[in-house]
C-alpha positions in Angstrom: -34.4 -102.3 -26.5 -36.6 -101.7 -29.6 -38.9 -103.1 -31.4 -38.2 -102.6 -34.9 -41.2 -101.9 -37.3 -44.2 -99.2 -36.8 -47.8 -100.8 -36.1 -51.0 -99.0 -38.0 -54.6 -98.4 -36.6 -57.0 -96.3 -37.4 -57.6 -95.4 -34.0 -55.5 -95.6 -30.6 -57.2 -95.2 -27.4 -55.2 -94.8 -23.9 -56.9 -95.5 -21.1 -58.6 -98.5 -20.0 -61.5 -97.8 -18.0 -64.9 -97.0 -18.4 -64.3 -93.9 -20.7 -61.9 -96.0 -22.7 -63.9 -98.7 -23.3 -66.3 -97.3 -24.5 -64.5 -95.3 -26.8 -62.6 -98.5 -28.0 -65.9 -100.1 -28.4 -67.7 -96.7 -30.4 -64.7 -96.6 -32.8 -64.4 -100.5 -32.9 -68.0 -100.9 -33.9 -67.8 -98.1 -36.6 -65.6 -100.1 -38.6 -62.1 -98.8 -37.5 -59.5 -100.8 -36.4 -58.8 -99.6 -32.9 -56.2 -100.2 -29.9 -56.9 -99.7 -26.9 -53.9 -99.2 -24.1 -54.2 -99.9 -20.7 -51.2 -100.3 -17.6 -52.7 -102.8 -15.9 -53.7 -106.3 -16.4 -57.2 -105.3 -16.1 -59.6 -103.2 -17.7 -62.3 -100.9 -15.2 -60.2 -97.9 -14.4 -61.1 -96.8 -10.6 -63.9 -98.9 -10.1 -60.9 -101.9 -10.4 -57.4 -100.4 -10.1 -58.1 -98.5 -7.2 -61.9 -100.2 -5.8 -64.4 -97.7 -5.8 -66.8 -99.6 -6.0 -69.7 -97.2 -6.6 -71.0 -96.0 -10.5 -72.4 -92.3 -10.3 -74.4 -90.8 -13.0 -76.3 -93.8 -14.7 -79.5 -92.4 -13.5 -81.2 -89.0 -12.8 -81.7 -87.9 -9.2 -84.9 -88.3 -8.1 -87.5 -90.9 -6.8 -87.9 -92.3 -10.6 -85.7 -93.9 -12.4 -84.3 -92.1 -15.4 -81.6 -93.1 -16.9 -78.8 -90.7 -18.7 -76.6 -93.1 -19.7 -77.3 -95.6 -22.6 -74.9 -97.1 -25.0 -71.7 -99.0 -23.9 -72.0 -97.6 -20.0 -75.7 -100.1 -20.3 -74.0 -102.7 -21.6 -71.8 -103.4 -19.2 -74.5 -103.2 -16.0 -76.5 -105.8 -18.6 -73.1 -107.8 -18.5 -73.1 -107.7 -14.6 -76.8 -109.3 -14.5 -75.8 -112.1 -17.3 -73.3 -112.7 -14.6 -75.2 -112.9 -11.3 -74.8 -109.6 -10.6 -77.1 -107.5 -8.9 -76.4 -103.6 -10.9 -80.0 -102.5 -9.9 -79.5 -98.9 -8.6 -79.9 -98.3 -5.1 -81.0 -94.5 -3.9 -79.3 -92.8 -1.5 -80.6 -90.4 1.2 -79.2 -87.4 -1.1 -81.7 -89.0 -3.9 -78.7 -89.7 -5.7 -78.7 -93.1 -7.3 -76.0 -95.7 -7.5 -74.8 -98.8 -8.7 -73.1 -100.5 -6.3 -70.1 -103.5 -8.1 -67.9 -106.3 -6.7 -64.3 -105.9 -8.5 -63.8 -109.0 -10.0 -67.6 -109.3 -11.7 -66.7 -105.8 -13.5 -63.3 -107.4 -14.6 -65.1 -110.4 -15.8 -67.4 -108.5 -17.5 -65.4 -105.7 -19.2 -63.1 -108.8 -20.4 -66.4 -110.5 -22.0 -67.2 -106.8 -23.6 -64.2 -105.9 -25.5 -64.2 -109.6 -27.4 -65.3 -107.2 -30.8 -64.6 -107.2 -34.0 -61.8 -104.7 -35.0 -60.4 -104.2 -31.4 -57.2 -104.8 -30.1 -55.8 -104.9 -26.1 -52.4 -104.4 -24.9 -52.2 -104.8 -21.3 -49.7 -103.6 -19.2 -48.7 -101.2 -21.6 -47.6 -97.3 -21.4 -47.5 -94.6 -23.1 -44.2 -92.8 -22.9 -43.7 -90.6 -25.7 -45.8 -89.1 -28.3 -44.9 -87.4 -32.0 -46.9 -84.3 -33.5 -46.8 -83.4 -37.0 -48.6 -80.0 -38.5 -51.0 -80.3 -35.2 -52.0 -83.9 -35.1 -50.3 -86.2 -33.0 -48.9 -89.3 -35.9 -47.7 -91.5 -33.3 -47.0 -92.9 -29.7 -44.3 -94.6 -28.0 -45.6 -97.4 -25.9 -43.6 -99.6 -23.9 -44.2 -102.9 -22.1 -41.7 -105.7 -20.9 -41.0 -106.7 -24.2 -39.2 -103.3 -25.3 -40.9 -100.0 -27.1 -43.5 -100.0 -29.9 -44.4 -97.3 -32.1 -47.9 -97.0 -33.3 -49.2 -94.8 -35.8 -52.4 -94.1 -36.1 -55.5 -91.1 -37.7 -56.6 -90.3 -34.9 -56.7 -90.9 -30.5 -58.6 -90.8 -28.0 -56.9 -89.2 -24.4 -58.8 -91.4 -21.8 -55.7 -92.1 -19.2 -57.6 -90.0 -16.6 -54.3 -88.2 -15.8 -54.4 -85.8 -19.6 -50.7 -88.8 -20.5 -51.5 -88.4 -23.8 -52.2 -84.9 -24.4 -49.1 -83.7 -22.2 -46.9 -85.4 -24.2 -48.3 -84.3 -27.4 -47.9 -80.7 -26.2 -51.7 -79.9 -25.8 -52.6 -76.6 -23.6 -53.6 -78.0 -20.4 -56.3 -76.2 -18.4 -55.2 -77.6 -15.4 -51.5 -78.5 -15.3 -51.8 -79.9 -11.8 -48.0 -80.1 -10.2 -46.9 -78.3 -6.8 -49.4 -75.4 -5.4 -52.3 -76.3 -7.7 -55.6 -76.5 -5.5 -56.9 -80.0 -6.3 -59.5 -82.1 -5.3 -58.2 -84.9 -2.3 -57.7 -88.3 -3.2 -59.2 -91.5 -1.1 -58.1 -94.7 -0.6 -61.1 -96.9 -0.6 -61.0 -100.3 1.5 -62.5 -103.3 1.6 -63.2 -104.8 4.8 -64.1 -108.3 5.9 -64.7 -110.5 8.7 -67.8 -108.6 9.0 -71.0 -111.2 9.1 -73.8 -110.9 6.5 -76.4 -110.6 9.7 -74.7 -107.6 11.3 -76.4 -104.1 10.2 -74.2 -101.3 9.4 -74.6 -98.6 12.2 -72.7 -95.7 11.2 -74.0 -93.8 14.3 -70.9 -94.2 16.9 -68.7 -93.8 14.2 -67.8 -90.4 14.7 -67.5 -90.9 18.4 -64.9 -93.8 17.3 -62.7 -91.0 14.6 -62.7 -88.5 17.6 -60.7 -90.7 19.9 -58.5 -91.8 17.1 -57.6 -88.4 16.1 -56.8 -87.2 20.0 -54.0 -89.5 19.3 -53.1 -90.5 16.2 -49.9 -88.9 13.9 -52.2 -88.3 11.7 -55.9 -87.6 11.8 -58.7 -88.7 9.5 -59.9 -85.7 8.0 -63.3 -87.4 7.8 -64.9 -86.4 11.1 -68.0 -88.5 10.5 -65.8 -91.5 9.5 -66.4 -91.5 5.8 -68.8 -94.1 4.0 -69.3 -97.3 5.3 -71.8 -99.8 3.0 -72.1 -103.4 2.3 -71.2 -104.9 -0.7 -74.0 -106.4 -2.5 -73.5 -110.5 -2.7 -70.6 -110.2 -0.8 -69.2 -110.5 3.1 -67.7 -107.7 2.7 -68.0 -103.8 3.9 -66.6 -100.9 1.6 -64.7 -98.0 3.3 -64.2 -95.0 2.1 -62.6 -92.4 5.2 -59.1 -91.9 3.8 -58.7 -88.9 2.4 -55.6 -87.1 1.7 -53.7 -84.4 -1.0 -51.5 -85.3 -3.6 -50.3 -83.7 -6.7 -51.3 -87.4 -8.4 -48.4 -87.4 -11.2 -44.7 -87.8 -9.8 -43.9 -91.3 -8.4 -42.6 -89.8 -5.7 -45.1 -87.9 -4.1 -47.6 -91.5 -5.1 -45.7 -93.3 -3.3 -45.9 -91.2 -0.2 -49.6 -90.5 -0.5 -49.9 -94.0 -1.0 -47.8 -95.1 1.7 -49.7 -92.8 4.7 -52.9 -94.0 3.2 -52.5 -97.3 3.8 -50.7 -96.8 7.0 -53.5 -94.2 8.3 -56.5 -97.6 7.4 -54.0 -100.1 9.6 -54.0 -97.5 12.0 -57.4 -97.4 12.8 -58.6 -100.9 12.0 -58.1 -101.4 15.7 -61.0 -98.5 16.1 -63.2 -99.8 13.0 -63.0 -103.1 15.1 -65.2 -101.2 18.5 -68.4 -100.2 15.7 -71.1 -103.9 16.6 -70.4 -107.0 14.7 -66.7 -105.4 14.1 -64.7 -107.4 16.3 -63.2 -109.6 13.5 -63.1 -106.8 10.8 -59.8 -107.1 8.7 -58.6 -105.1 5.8 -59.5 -107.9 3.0 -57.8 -105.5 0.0 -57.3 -101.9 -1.3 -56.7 -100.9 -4.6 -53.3 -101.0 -6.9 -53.7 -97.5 -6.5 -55.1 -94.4 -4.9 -58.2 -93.4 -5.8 -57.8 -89.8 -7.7 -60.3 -87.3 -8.6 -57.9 -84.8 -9.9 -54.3 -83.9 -11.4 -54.5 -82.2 -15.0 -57.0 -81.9 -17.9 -56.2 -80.2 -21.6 -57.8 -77.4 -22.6 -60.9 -78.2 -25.1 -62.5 -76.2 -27.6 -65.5 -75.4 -25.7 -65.2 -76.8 -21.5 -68.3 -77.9 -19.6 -69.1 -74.8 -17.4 -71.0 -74.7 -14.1 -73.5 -72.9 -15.4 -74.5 -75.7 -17.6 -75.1 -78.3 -14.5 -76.5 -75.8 -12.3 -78.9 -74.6 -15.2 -79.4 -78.3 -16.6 -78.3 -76.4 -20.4 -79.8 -78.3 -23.6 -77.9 -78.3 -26.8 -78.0 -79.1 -30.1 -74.7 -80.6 -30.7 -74.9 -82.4 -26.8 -73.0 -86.0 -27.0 -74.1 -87.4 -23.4 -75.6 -86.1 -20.6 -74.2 -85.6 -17.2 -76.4 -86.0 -14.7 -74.2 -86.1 -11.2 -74.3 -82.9 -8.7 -71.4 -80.8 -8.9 -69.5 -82.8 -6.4 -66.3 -80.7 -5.5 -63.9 -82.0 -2.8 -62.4 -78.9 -1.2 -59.6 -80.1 1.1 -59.3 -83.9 2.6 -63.0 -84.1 4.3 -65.0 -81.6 3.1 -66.9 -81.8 0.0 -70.0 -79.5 -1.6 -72.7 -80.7 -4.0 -74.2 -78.3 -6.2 -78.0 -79.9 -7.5 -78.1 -80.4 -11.1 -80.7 -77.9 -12.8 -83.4 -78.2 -15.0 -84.9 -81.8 -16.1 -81.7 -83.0 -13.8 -78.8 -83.4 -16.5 -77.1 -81.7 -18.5 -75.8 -81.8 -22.3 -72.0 -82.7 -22.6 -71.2 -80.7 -25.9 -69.4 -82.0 -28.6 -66.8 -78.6 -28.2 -65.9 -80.3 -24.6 -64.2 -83.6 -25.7 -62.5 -81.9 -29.1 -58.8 -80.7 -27.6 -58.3 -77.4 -28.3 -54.4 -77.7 -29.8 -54.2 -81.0 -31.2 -56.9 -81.8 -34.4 -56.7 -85.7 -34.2 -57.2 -85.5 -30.2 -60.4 -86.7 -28.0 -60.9 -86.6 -25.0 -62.8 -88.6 -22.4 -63.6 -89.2 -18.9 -62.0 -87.4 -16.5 -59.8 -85.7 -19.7 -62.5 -84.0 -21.0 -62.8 -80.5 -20.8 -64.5 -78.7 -17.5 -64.2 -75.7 -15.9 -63.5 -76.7 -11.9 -67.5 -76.9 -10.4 -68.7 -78.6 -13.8 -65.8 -81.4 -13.4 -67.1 -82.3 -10.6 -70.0 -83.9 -12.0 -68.2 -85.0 -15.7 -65.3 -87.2 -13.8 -67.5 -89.6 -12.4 -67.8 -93.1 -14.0 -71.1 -93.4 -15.0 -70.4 -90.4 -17.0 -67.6 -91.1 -18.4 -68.9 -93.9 -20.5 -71.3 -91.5 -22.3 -67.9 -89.2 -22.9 -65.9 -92.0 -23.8 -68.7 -93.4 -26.0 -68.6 -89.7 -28.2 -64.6 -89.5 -28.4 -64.6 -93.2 -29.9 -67.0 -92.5 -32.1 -65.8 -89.2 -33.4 -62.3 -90.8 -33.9 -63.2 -93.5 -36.0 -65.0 -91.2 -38.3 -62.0 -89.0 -38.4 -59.7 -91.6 -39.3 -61.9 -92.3 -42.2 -63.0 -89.3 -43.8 -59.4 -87.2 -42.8 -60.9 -84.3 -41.0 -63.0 -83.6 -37.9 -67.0 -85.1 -37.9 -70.0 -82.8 -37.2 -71.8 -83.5 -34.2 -75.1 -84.4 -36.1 -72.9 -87.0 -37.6 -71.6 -88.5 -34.3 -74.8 -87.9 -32.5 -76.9 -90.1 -35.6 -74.3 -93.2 -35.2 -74.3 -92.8 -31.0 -77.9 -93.2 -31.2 -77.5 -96.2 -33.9 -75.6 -97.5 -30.6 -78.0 -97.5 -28.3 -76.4 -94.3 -25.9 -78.6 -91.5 -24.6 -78.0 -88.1 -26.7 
């Protein structure tokens, strides 16, 4: 079943979580009229589709805090606190700081944020196709339970966190993911209850507790230590993250296995979980819709983020956002190594990294925009991604109304008109 007729915008953004948002909201608030896509019947991306629960690189490591992330990404922790919602950082012992979030405040919140001017939602939507004319893509497919809708629009923004849109527009991928590529683990966050407000969280026997499961168990946890284990801010509950596990991330097939021993592997040892003190009525209260993913397949852009620029804390001059997160690279299921951010502590995202290399009309943000592997391990995280995001809407809408590709004085002037950190 089709649709008939073409829908027009100036800009269409797929994706629907932080990256997207805020490129919706860049492009919306230049003036373009702008759709953003998303799957679900939510907006949040991993902090709400697969619950973790945890925004990295807001702030500077470090005992003051610095912020390197203005803009939309602010906006919405200023939308938590209208709500009730404590979004003060918290510093972990690394000196990293954090934002810790409960799920449906940041649903509530991103809801209340894209009611703008000029912007447009379709939920539980997908992109399925995509048509490319002299190097630009012209238009999408998109399909929801009603049938399939073409859209044409001047330019897009890739945010789907998986590279959808530039795959099927033919862009050269960097990383094409896929059997026998070496990608970083995915988790499967949990959230625990039955856990009482009064009882402290002892990690300490923890590991003790993993040992004996794995002396017996099909499958082990590959987090010896027993992964992270916090309480939720204004919340009974406790947020678990010790499910680790490798999948390719793209066929349904191989999703729904991972997603299937996930699960099964957190049942499994909710009978040991129950042994830590004040346990003995934990119960798995939810997971996610889906796994939580760190990495499938990224398209080539014209200039990637390189280790060298984390580790060296680079300054540019055409820099769209900082990045501000260690190098956090998850080698195999359980082992992960942090690499310190350089310098003042950030880094400048440039404007080359979120330009694809093949496609002129193309952005790309959050975990779609260009990195080598060490640098992407800092760029993918959330609290960066609004400040990539942020940058791809805003070029796009200035594409789509002068025809060709902005400078990046030009996008940096209206990002800092915008309140983001450049």
């Amino acid at each position: 079943m089709k649709t008939p007729g073409i829908d027009r915008y100036d800009v269409v953004v797929v994706g629907g979580g932080a990256a997207g948002v805020a490129s919706a909201l860049g492009s919306a608030r230049q003036g373009a009229r702008t759709l953003l896509v998303e799957r679900y019947g939510f907006l949040g991306g991993a902090a709400t589709n697969s619950l973790v629960l945890t925004y990295c690189g807001f702030y500077v490591a470090g005992r003051e805090q610095q912020r390197a992330v203005g803009g939309v990404g602010w906006e919405l922790l200023r939308e938590l606190q209208r709500l009730g919602f404590d979004s003060a950082p918290v510093r972990s012992k690394s000196g990293n700081w954090l934002v810790m979030l409960d799920v449906e405040a940041v649903k509530f919140a991103f809801d209340n944020l894209v009611a703008s001017p000029n912007l447009h939602l379709r939920f539980h939507t997908r992109l399925v196709s995509a048509e490319v004319e002299g190097g630009c893509i012209k238009s999408v497919r998109l399909a929801d339970h009603a049938g399939l809708h073409d859209v044409e629009a001047a330019a897009f923004v890739d945010a789907s966190g998986e590279a959808s849109l530039s795959a099927f527009a033919g862009a050269t991928l960097s990383l094409a993911g896929g059997p026998g590529a070496h990608l970083q683990p995915a988790s499967l966050p949990v959230h625990i209850g039955g856990v009482p407000p009064d009882v402290p969280i002892e990690i300490g026997p923890l590991a003790a507790i993993v040992e004996r499961y794995n002396a017996t168990a099909q499958t082990q946890l590959a987090r010896a230590d027993g992964g992270i284990l916090v309480r939720l801010p204004g919340s009974e509950g406790v947020w678990w993250m010790g499910v680790d596990l490798v999948t390719p991330g793209l066929e349904g097939s191989d999703l729904a296995r991972a997603e299937t021993q996930a699960r099964r592997q957190a049942w499994e040892f909710l009978p040991y979980l129950r042994e830590l003190p004040g346990f003995h009525k934990a119960f798995i209260l939810s997971t996610g819709p889906q796994l939580g993913i760190r990495e499938t397949r990224r398209p080539r852009s014209i200039g990637d983020v390189t280790a060298d620029d984390g580790s060296e804390g680079r300054r540019r001059d055409d820099g769209i956002g900082r990045g501000c997160w260690p190098m956090e690279v998850h080698e195999a299921p359980g082992r992960a190594v942090y690499l310190p951010i350089g310098g003042e502590g950030f880094f400048d995202i440039p404007y080359s990294a979120i330009q694809a290399q093949t496609i002129g009309n193309l952005r790309l943000a959050g975990r779609v925009t260009g990195a080598d592997q060490m640098a992407y391990g800092s760029t993918r995280v959330m609290g960066t991604a609004f400040a990539t995001g942020h940058a791809a809407g805003v070029s796009a809408a200035l594409q789509s109304g002068q025809g060709a590709v902005p400078d990046a004085d030009a996008v940096r002037r209206i990002l800092r008109a915008q309140d983001a950190i450049v």
